[in-house]
Amino acid sequence: MLALHSPLDMHLHLREQDMLQLVAPFTAQAFAGAVVMPNLVQPVDSLDRVAAYRRAIIESCSAHPFTPYMTLFFRAFDREELVAAREKIIGIKLYPAGITTQSEAGVRDFEAIMPTVALLEELDIPLLVHGESNGFVMDREAEFLQVYKELARNFPRLRLVMEHITTAAALDLLDQYPNMAATVTLHHLMLTLDDVAGGGLLQPHLFCKPIAKTPRDRDALCRAVLRGHPQLMFGSDSAPHPRHAKECCGCAAGVFSAPVALPMLTELFEDADCLESLPAFVSSNATRFYGITPLDKTVRLQRKTWRVPENYGSVRPFLAGSQLRWSLVDDAAR
Ligand code: DOR
Ligand code: ZN
């Protein structure tokens, strides 16, 4: 048996309505809280929308104790708006325009964001960034590092999160800027581009943004996470899309990993003989960086093999059909 104290998922997509009802309970069962992304069909870019979305999330996971940490979709906010938002959100999420699912309202002109970023620094509101340029797909994260550097250098007190990093180069930045942290997904610890597109058949359910990179990048991420790098936080980027939106011409980006996230992470850490680093990755690195005290919740895993279902409703999960060695102990059954 393994007990984790208040595990957190620091990057999550929950969607709305039926999809929200379907996916939210998986995260609420396994985690004490999660940072919820604002890229809904109509972006969550006002406090009214934050409040309504938060209510819908809480309703959808009422069976489990769980805190949704809300984010606002980046736009040119003024001081008054940010002062009002400060207590209601964990941070502001910035997407470059059009870079991924439902990001059309994102940033087009990075010079124009500076007054808002200065306010975030002054008010100590974290800035969470989907860091990809619009260059060649394998180079997008590396090209965006220049923007991260400028932000970290020009705003040394800004808490800046590189979301879902996929490259060894991004890790190097963390050492230079103590005001930065990064999230790492489960799938980017396991996959390279070969798994997505290198075989005889394309794997749409492994297609996501940022795209999985090289073996060297994946191995660097694994090493840093397994050794307990203090600036790395688990963020699943679990991003459900119905099968018809994945298995078609024009496949949506996103890997739905919520049901397997904690059991598979435990297996990875155990295989590397690094289980002692797991609590930092799934909880304390995030609580320290964000200065949050999550609700007191013990999540237990037991060594009991299970087979990941082929489908949860309309969605195919990451690792569908695989046998996993650890399973969650149902909190309602304890
Ligand atoms: O693969 C992705 N899916 N990457 C993102 O950044 C967004 C996400 C989604 O919302 O589907
Ligand atoms: Zn995401």
Tab-separated table of C-alpha atoms and ligand atoms in Angstrom:
chain	number	residue	atom	x	y	z
A	1	MET	CA	0.000	0.000	0.000
A	2	LEU	CA	1.213	3.489	-0.800
A	3	ALA	CA	-0.322	6.621	0.723
A	4	LEU	CA	0.052	10.018	-0.933
A	5	HIS	CA	-0.733	13.156	0.973
A	6	SER	CA	-2.852	15.626	-1.021
A	7	PRO	CA	-1.685	14.848	-4.557
A	8	LEU	CA	-2.310	17.639	-7.072
A	9	ASP	CA	-2.684	17.801	-10.832
A	10	MET	CA	-1.324	21.224	-11.762
A	11	HIS	CA	-2.634	21.253	-15.375
A	12	LEU	CA	-5.994	19.796	-16.342
A	13	HIS	CA	-8.720	20.165	-18.980
A	14	LEU	CA	-12.211	19.361	-17.755
A	15	ARG	CA	-14.449	20.763	-20.557
A	16	GLU	CA	-18.158	21.378	-19.912
A	17	GLN	CA	-21.533	19.661	-19.646
A	18	ASP	CA	-21.596	15.930	-20.440
A	19	MET	CA	-17.829	15.705	-20.923
A	20	LEU	CA	-17.242	17.482	-17.601
A	21	GLN	CA	-19.594	15.057	-15.865
A	22	LEU	CA	-17.783	12.121	-17.426
A	23	VAL	CA	-14.166	13.114	-16.762
A	24	ALA	CA	-14.096	15.232	-13.569
A	25	PRO	CA	-14.758	12.337	-11.143
A	26	PHE	CA	-11.564	10.533	-12.249
A	27	THR	CA	-9.442	13.485	-11.166
A	28	ALA	CA	-11.505	14.217	-8.063
A	29	GLN	CA	-11.071	10.627	-6.896
A	30	ALA	CA	-7.292	10.587	-7.307
A	31	PHE	CA	-6.285	14.158	-6.441
A	32	ALA	CA	-6.941	16.699	-3.692
A	33	GLY	CA	-7.060	19.469	-6.268
A	34	ALA	CA	-6.237	20.421	-9.832
A	35	VAL	CA	-5.437	23.544	-11.836
A	36	VAL	CA	-8.245	23.850	-14.370
A	37	MET	CA	-7.471	25.291	-17.789
A	38	PRO	CA	-9.707	28.036	-19.202
A	39	ASN	CA	-9.769	27.088	-22.921
A	40	LEU	CA	-13.481	26.392	-23.159
A	41	VAL	CA	-15.379	27.032	-26.406
A	42	GLN	CA	-15.983	30.473	-24.935
A	43	PRO	CA	-12.763	31.123	-22.975
A	44	VAL	CA	-12.995	31.660	-19.209
A	45	ASP	CA	-11.832	35.280	-19.286
A	46	SER	CA	-14.002	37.001	-16.681
A	47	LEU	CA	-14.680	36.473	-12.999
A	48	ASP	CA	-18.331	35.698	-13.728
A	49	ARG	CA	-17.245	32.879	-15.995
A	50	VAL	CA	-14.722	31.657	-13.405
A	51	ALA	CA	-17.472	31.482	-10.776
A	52	ALA	CA	-19.942	29.677	-13.056
A	53	TYR	CA	-17.323	27.178	-14.244
A	54	ARG	CA	-16.143	26.539	-10.700
A	55	ARG	CA	-19.711	25.796	-9.595
A	56	ALA	CA	-20.223	23.364	-12.480
A	57	ILE	CA	-16.963	21.569	-11.645
A	58	ILE	CA	-17.773	21.243	-7.965
A	59	GLU	CA	-21.204	19.840	-8.828
A	60	SER	CA	-19.679	17.322	-11.220
A	61	CYS	CA	-17.338	15.864	-8.582
A	62	SER	CA	-19.479	16.104	-5.477
A	63	ALA	CA	-18.715	12.459	-4.583
A	64	HIS	CA	-15.125	13.332	-3.613
A	65	PRO	CA	-13.378	16.050	-1.595
A	66	PHE	CA	-11.679	18.112	-4.298
A	67	THR	CA	-10.555	21.693	-4.952
A	68	PRO	CA	-10.566	23.137	-8.468
A	69	TYR	CA	-7.886	25.822	-8.728
A	70	MET	CA	-9.282	28.190	-11.327
A	71	THR	CA	-7.429	30.094	-14.055
A	72	LEU	CA	-8.385	33.034	-16.244
A	73	PHE	CA	-7.651	33.082	-19.973
A	74	PHE	CA	-5.048	35.784	-20.624
A	75	ARG	CA	-6.160	39.091	-22.114
A	76	ALA	CA	-5.231	42.715	-21.434
A	77	PHE	CA	-6.597	42.920	-17.883
A	78	ASP	CA	-6.499	46.208	-15.975
A	79	ARG	CA	-5.400	46.626	-12.377
A	80	GLU	CA	-8.877	46.686	-10.925
A	81	GLU	CA	-9.835	43.428	-12.627
A	82	LEU	CA	-6.691	41.704	-11.403
A	83	VAL	CA	-7.086	42.942	-7.835
A	84	ALA	CA	-10.609	41.506	-7.839
A	85	ALA	CA	-9.413	38.249	-9.415
A	86	ARG	CA	-6.471	37.644	-7.116
A	87	GLU	CA	-8.311	35.665	-4.450
A	88	LYS	CA	-10.433	33.719	-6.934
A	89	ILE	CA	-7.787	32.247	-9.205
A	90	ILE	CA	-4.452	30.498	-8.956
A	91	GLY	CA	-3.080	32.177	-12.060
A	92	ILE	CA	-3.601	33.478	-15.572
A	93	LYS	CA	-3.128	31.112	-18.509
A	94	LEU	CA	-1.541	32.486	-21.645
A	95	TYR	CA	-1.919	30.776	-25.012
A	96	PRO	CA	-0.299	32.013	-28.200
A	97	ALA	CA	-3.226	32.493	-30.642
A	98	GLY	CA	-4.224	29.326	-32.494
A	99	ILE	CA	-1.449	27.163	-31.050
A	100	THR	CA	-3.741	24.411	-29.722
A	101	THR	CA	-7.348	23.445	-28.956
A	102	GLN	CA	-9.607	26.508	-28.527
A	103	SER	CA	-6.847	29.089	-28.346
A	104	GLU	CA	-7.954	31.447	-31.141
A	105	ALA	CA	-8.478	34.246	-28.598
A	106	GLY	CA	-4.862	33.915	-27.442
A	107	VAL	CA	-1.961	36.342	-27.758
A	108	ARG	CA	-0.821	37.570	-31.197
A	109	ASP	CA	1.479	40.410	-30.163
A	110	PHE	CA	3.911	39.573	-27.357
A	111	GLU	CA	5.073	43.197	-26.984
A	112	ALA	CA	1.515	44.245	-26.152
A	113	ILE	CA	1.245	41.880	-23.168
A	114	MET	CA	3.939	43.587	-21.105
A	115	PRO	CA	1.721	46.044	-19.138
A	116	THR	CA	-0.510	43.156	-18.008
A	117	VAL	CA	2.513	41.006	-17.128
A	118	ALA	CA	3.915	43.897	-15.044
A	119	LEU	CA	0.640	43.944	-13.104
A	120	LEU	CA	0.823	40.197	-12.547
A	121	GLU	CA	4.287	40.618	-11.082
A	122	GLU	CA	3.190	43.500	-8.870
A	123	LEU	CA	0.095	41.662	-7.614
A	124	ASP	CA	1.947	38.333	-7.329
A	125	ILE	CA	-0.406	36.445	-9.640
A	126	PRO	CA	1.323	33.497	-11.362
A	127	LEU	CA	1.513	33.452	-15.165
A	128	LEU	CA	1.013	30.005	-16.706
A	129	VAL	CA	2.191	29.738	-20.296
A	130	HIS	CA	1.652	27.359	-23.187
A	131	GLY	CA	5.111	28.005	-24.580
A	132	GLU	CA	5.188	27.233	-28.295
A	133	SER	CA	6.119	29.426	-31.272
A	134	ASN	CA	4.426	28.936	-34.634
A	135	GLY	CA	7.596	27.530	-36.211
A	136	PHE	CA	8.444	23.957	-37.225
A	137	VAL	CA	6.438	21.700	-34.918
A	138	MET	CA	9.413	19.914	-33.319
A	139	ASP	CA	11.187	23.244	-32.639
A	140	ARG	CA	8.262	25.226	-31.255
A	141	GLU	CA	9.059	24.827	-27.580
A	142	ALA	CA	12.776	25.476	-28.052
A	143	GLU	CA	12.001	28.629	-30.083
A	144	PHE	CA	9.651	29.887	-27.398
A	145	LEU	CA	12.332	29.661	-24.693
A	146	GLN	CA	13.502	33.116	-25.739
A	147	VAL	CA	10.131	34.540	-24.675
A	148	TYR	CA	10.336	32.736	-21.321
A	149	LYS	CA	13.840	34.115	-20.805
A	150	GLU	CA	12.758	37.675	-21.482
A	151	LEU	CA	9.795	37.373	-19.151
A	152	ALA	CA	11.862	35.799	-16.369
A	153	ARG	CA	14.616	38.388	-16.745
A	154	ASN	CA	12.405	41.470	-17.094
A	155	PHE	CA	10.026	40.410	-14.325
A	156	PRO	CA	12.265	38.724	-11.744
A	157	ARG	CA	9.512	38.511	-9.102
A	158	LEU	CA	6.892	37.121	-11.500
A	159	ARG	CA	6.008	33.503	-10.774
A	160	LEU	CA	6.219	31.991	-14.231
A	161	VAL	CA	5.178	28.445	-15.138
A	162	MET	CA	6.336	26.722	-18.314
A	163	GLU	CA	3.434	24.368	-18.905
A	164	HIS	CA	3.900	20.792	-20.117
A	165	ILE	CA	7.581	21.006	-21.014
A	166	THR	CA	8.849	18.421	-23.477
A	167	THR	CA	12.501	19.285	-24.094
A	168	ALA	CA	15.866	19.034	-22.396
A	169	ALA	CA	16.429	22.694	-23.348
A	170	ALA	CA	13.475	23.824	-21.239
A	171	LEU	CA	14.930	22.067	-18.204
A	172	ASP	CA	18.136	24.073	-18.563
A	173	LEU	CA	16.182	27.324	-18.120
A	174	LEU	CA	14.903	26.292	-14.712
A	175	ASP	CA	18.404	26.307	-13.303
A	176	GLN	CA	18.896	29.899	-14.414
A	177	TYR	CA	15.645	31.378	-13.112
A	178	PRO	CA	14.464	30.570	-9.583
A	179	ASN	CA	11.178	32.424	-10.250
A	180	MET	CA	10.221	29.763	-12.806
A	181	ALA	CA	8.674	26.315	-12.427
A	182	ALA	CA	7.382	23.817	-14.980
A	183	THR	CA	4.724	21.165	-15.270
A	184	VAL	CA	5.452	17.767	-16.815
A	185	THR	CA	2.793	15.375	-18.099
A	186	LEU	CA	2.696	11.608	-17.737
A	187	HIS	CA	2.572	11.084	-21.507
A	188	HIS	CA	5.664	13.210	-22.123
A	189	LEU	CA	7.547	11.014	-19.634
A	190	MET	CA	6.593	7.951	-21.685
A	191	LEU	CA	6.322	8.898	-25.359
A	192	THR	CA	8.474	10.105	-28.211
A	193	LEU	CA	7.357	11.157	-31.683
A	194	ASP	CA	7.990	7.567	-32.766
A	195	ASP	CA	5.121	6.347	-30.609
A	196	VAL	CA	2.787	8.874	-32.247
A	197	ALA	CA	3.782	8.675	-35.896
A	198	GLY	CA	6.760	6.360	-36.290
A	199	GLY	CA	4.963	3.042	-36.605
A	200	GLY	CA	2.993	1.564	-39.479
A	201	LEU	CA	-0.196	3.103	-38.140
A	202	LEU	CA	-0.681	6.650	-36.916
A	203	GLN	CA	-1.796	6.846	-33.266
A	204	PRO	CA	-4.357	9.653	-32.994
A	205	HIS	CA	-4.923	9.110	-29.271
A	206	LEU	CA	-1.272	10.003	-28.623
A	207	PHE	CA	-1.423	13.201	-30.674
A	208	CYS	CA	-1.179	16.239	-28.436
A	209	LYS	CA	0.376	19.694	-28.205
A	210	PRO	CA	3.209	20.068	-27.576
A	211	ILE	CA	3.936	17.002	-29.687
A	212	ALA	CA	6.088	14.303	-28.028
A	213	LYS	CA	9.754	14.881	-28.890
A	214	THR	CA	12.971	12.871	-29.154
A	215	PRO	CA	14.202	10.002	-26.939
A	216	ARG	CA	16.899	12.353	-25.627
A	217	ASP	CA	14.293	14.904	-24.543
A	218	ARG	CA	12.057	12.292	-22.952
A	219	ASP	CA	14.969	10.750	-21.063
A	220	ALA	CA	16.123	14.142	-19.772
A	221	LEU	CA	12.612	14.856	-18.495
A	222	CYS	CA	12.452	11.447	-16.802
A	223	ARG	CA	15.814	11.896	-15.126
A	224	ALA	CA	14.933	15.321	-13.765
A	225	VAL	CA	11.498	14.253	-12.515
A	226	LEU	CA	12.699	10.991	-10.975
A	227	ARG	CA	15.548	12.715	-9.178
A	228	GLY	CA	13.050	15.048	-7.568
A	229	HIS	CA	13.860	18.334	-9.325
A	230	PRO	CA	12.299	20.921	-6.997
A	231	GLN	CA	10.906	23.135	-9.795
A	232	LEU	CA	9.005	20.343	-11.574
A	233	MET	CA	5.344	19.725	-10.810
A	234	PHE	CA	3.020	17.080	-12.127
A	235	GLY	CA	0.435	18.472	-14.552
A	236	SER	CA	-1.362	15.761	-16.489
A	237	ASP	CA	-2.660	17.966	-19.326
A	238	SER	CA	-5.365	15.324	-19.456
A	239	ALA	CA	-7.405	16.634	-22.391
A	240	PRO	CA	-10.415	14.525	-23.376
A	241	HIS	CA	-11.874	14.568	-26.873
A	242	PRO	CA	-14.608	12.195	-28.058
A	243	ARG	CA	-13.331	9.375	-30.260
A	244	HIS	CA	-15.037	10.834	-33.319
A	245	ALA	CA	-12.911	14.003	-32.917
A	246	LYS	CA	-9.695	11.931	-32.675
A	247	GLU	CA	-10.347	9.136	-35.188
A	248	CYS	CA	-11.031	11.326	-38.194
A	249	CYS	CA	-9.485	13.586	-40.769
A	250	GLY	CA	-8.340	16.549	-38.643
A	251	CYS	CA	-7.553	14.816	-35.342
A	252	ALA	CA	-7.936	17.004	-32.213
A	253	ALA	CA	-4.859	17.344	-29.963
A	254	GLY	CA	-5.072	15.878	-26.481
A	255	VAL	CA	-4.386	12.754	-24.402
A	256	PHE	CA	-6.981	11.710	-21.815
A	257	SER	CA	-4.854	10.429	-18.942
A	258	ALA	CA	-6.851	11.272	-15.806
A	259	PRO	CA	-7.905	7.663	-14.974
A	260	VAL	CA	-4.368	6.287	-15.243
A	261	ALA	CA	-2.276	9.229	-14.063
A	262	LEU	CA	-1.457	8.307	-10.458
A	263	PRO	CA	-1.243	4.513	-10.913
A	264	MET	CA	1.073	4.844	-13.921
A	265	LEU	CA	3.240	7.526	-12.286
A	266	THR	CA	3.641	5.253	-9.275
A	267	GLU	CA	4.751	2.432	-11.577
A	268	LEU	CA	7.294	4.676	-13.338
A	269	PHE	CA	8.767	5.902	-10.056
A	270	GLU	CA	8.846	2.383	-8.621
A	271	ASP	CA	10.531	0.938	-11.725
A	272	ALA	CA	13.273	3.551	-11.361
A	273	ASP	CA	13.537	2.849	-7.641
A	274	CYS	CA	12.632	6.482	-6.951
A	275	LEU	CA	9.321	6.232	-5.087
A	276	GLU	CA	10.659	8.618	-2.458
A	277	SER	CA	10.614	11.422	-5.081
A	278	LEU	CA	6.937	10.941	-5.966
A	279	PRO	CA	5.403	13.124	-3.186
A	280	ALA	CA	7.515	16.108	-4.253
A	281	PHE	CA	6.477	15.743	-7.893
A	282	VAL	CA	2.770	15.263	-7.230
A	283	SER	CA	2.363	17.638	-4.310
A	284	SER	CA	5.014	19.514	-2.351
A	285	ASN	CA	6.856	21.168	-5.272
A	286	ALA	CA	3.526	22.686	-6.319
A	287	THR	CA	2.375	23.729	-2.843
A	288	ARG	CA	5.703	25.472	-2.257
A	289	PHE	CA	5.812	27.287	-5.600
A	290	TYR	CA	2.200	28.409	-5.527
A	291	GLY	CA	2.037	28.958	-1.763
A	292	ILE	CA	-1.158	26.895	-1.468
A	293	THR	CA	-2.374	24.615	1.306
A	294	PRO	CA	-4.435	21.922	-0.367
A	295	LEU	CA	-7.214	20.155	1.441
A	296	ASP	CA	-6.055	17.381	3.682
A	297	LYS	CA	-6.695	14.203	1.698
A	298	THR	CA	-4.853	10.902	1.732
A	299	VAL	CA	-4.975	8.985	-1.533
A	300	ARG	CA	-4.075	5.311	-1.328
A	301	LEU	CA	-2.770	3.029	-4.024
A	302	GLN	CA	-2.538	-0.714	-3.751
A	303	ARG	CA	-0.480	-3.221	-5.651
A	304	LYS	CA	-3.353	-4.742	-7.591
A	305	THR	CA	-3.206	-5.254	-11.327
A	306	TRP	CA	-6.024	-3.861	-13.443
A	307	ARG	CA	-6.680	-3.492	-17.107
A	308	VAL	CA	-7.349	0.010	-18.414
A	309	PRO	CA	-10.740	0.034	-20.195
A	310	GLU	CA	-10.816	0.596	-23.963
A	311	ASN	CA	-13.284	3.447	-23.485
A	312	TYR	CA	-14.797	5.639	-20.836
A	313	GLY	CA	-18.034	6.725	-22.500
A	314	SER	CA	-17.084	8.484	-25.721
A	315	VAL	CA	-13.405	8.842	-24.783
A	316	ARG	CA	-10.476	6.482	-25.227
A	317	PRO	CA	-8.040	6.802	-22.319
A	318	PHE	CA	-4.254	6.848	-22.437
A	319	LEU	CA	-2.905	3.260	-22.068
A	320	ALA	CA	-6.276	1.749	-23.054
A	321	GLY	CA	-6.103	-2.031	-22.818
A	322	SER	CA	-2.824	-2.089	-20.834
A	323	GLN	CA	-2.293	-3.805	-17.504
A	324	LEU	CA	-1.249	-1.443	-14.708
A	325	ARG	CA	0.350	-2.678	-11.519
A	326	TRP	CA	-1.029	-0.106	-9.051
A	327	SER	CA	-4.664	0.769	-8.519
A	328	LEU	CA	-6.414	3.472	-6.566
A	329	VAL	CA	-8.151	2.408	-3.397
A	330	ASP	CA	-11.680	3.734	-3.724
A	331	ASP	CA	-12.110	6.406	-1.025
A	332	ALA	CA	-15.837	5.689	-0.700
A	333	ALA	CA	-15.030	2.031	0.068
A	334	ARG	CA	-12.610	2.739	2.898
B	1	DOR	O1	-2.920	18.436	-26.609
B	1	DOR	C1	-3.441	19.402	-26.083
B	1	DOR	N1	-4.751	19.442	-25.816
B	1	DOR	N2	-2.674	20.454	-25.764
B	1	DOR	C2	-3.193	21.598	-25.314
B	1	DOR	O2	-2.463	22.507	-25.072
B	1	DOR	C3	-4.657	21.746	-25.172
B	1	DOR	C4	-5.319	20.467	-25.014
B	1	DOR	C5	-6.824	20.536	-25.200
B	1	DOR	O3	-7.441	21.446	-24.637
B	1	DOR	O4	-7.364	19.680	-25.889
B	2	ZN	ZN	-3.270	21.928	-21.517
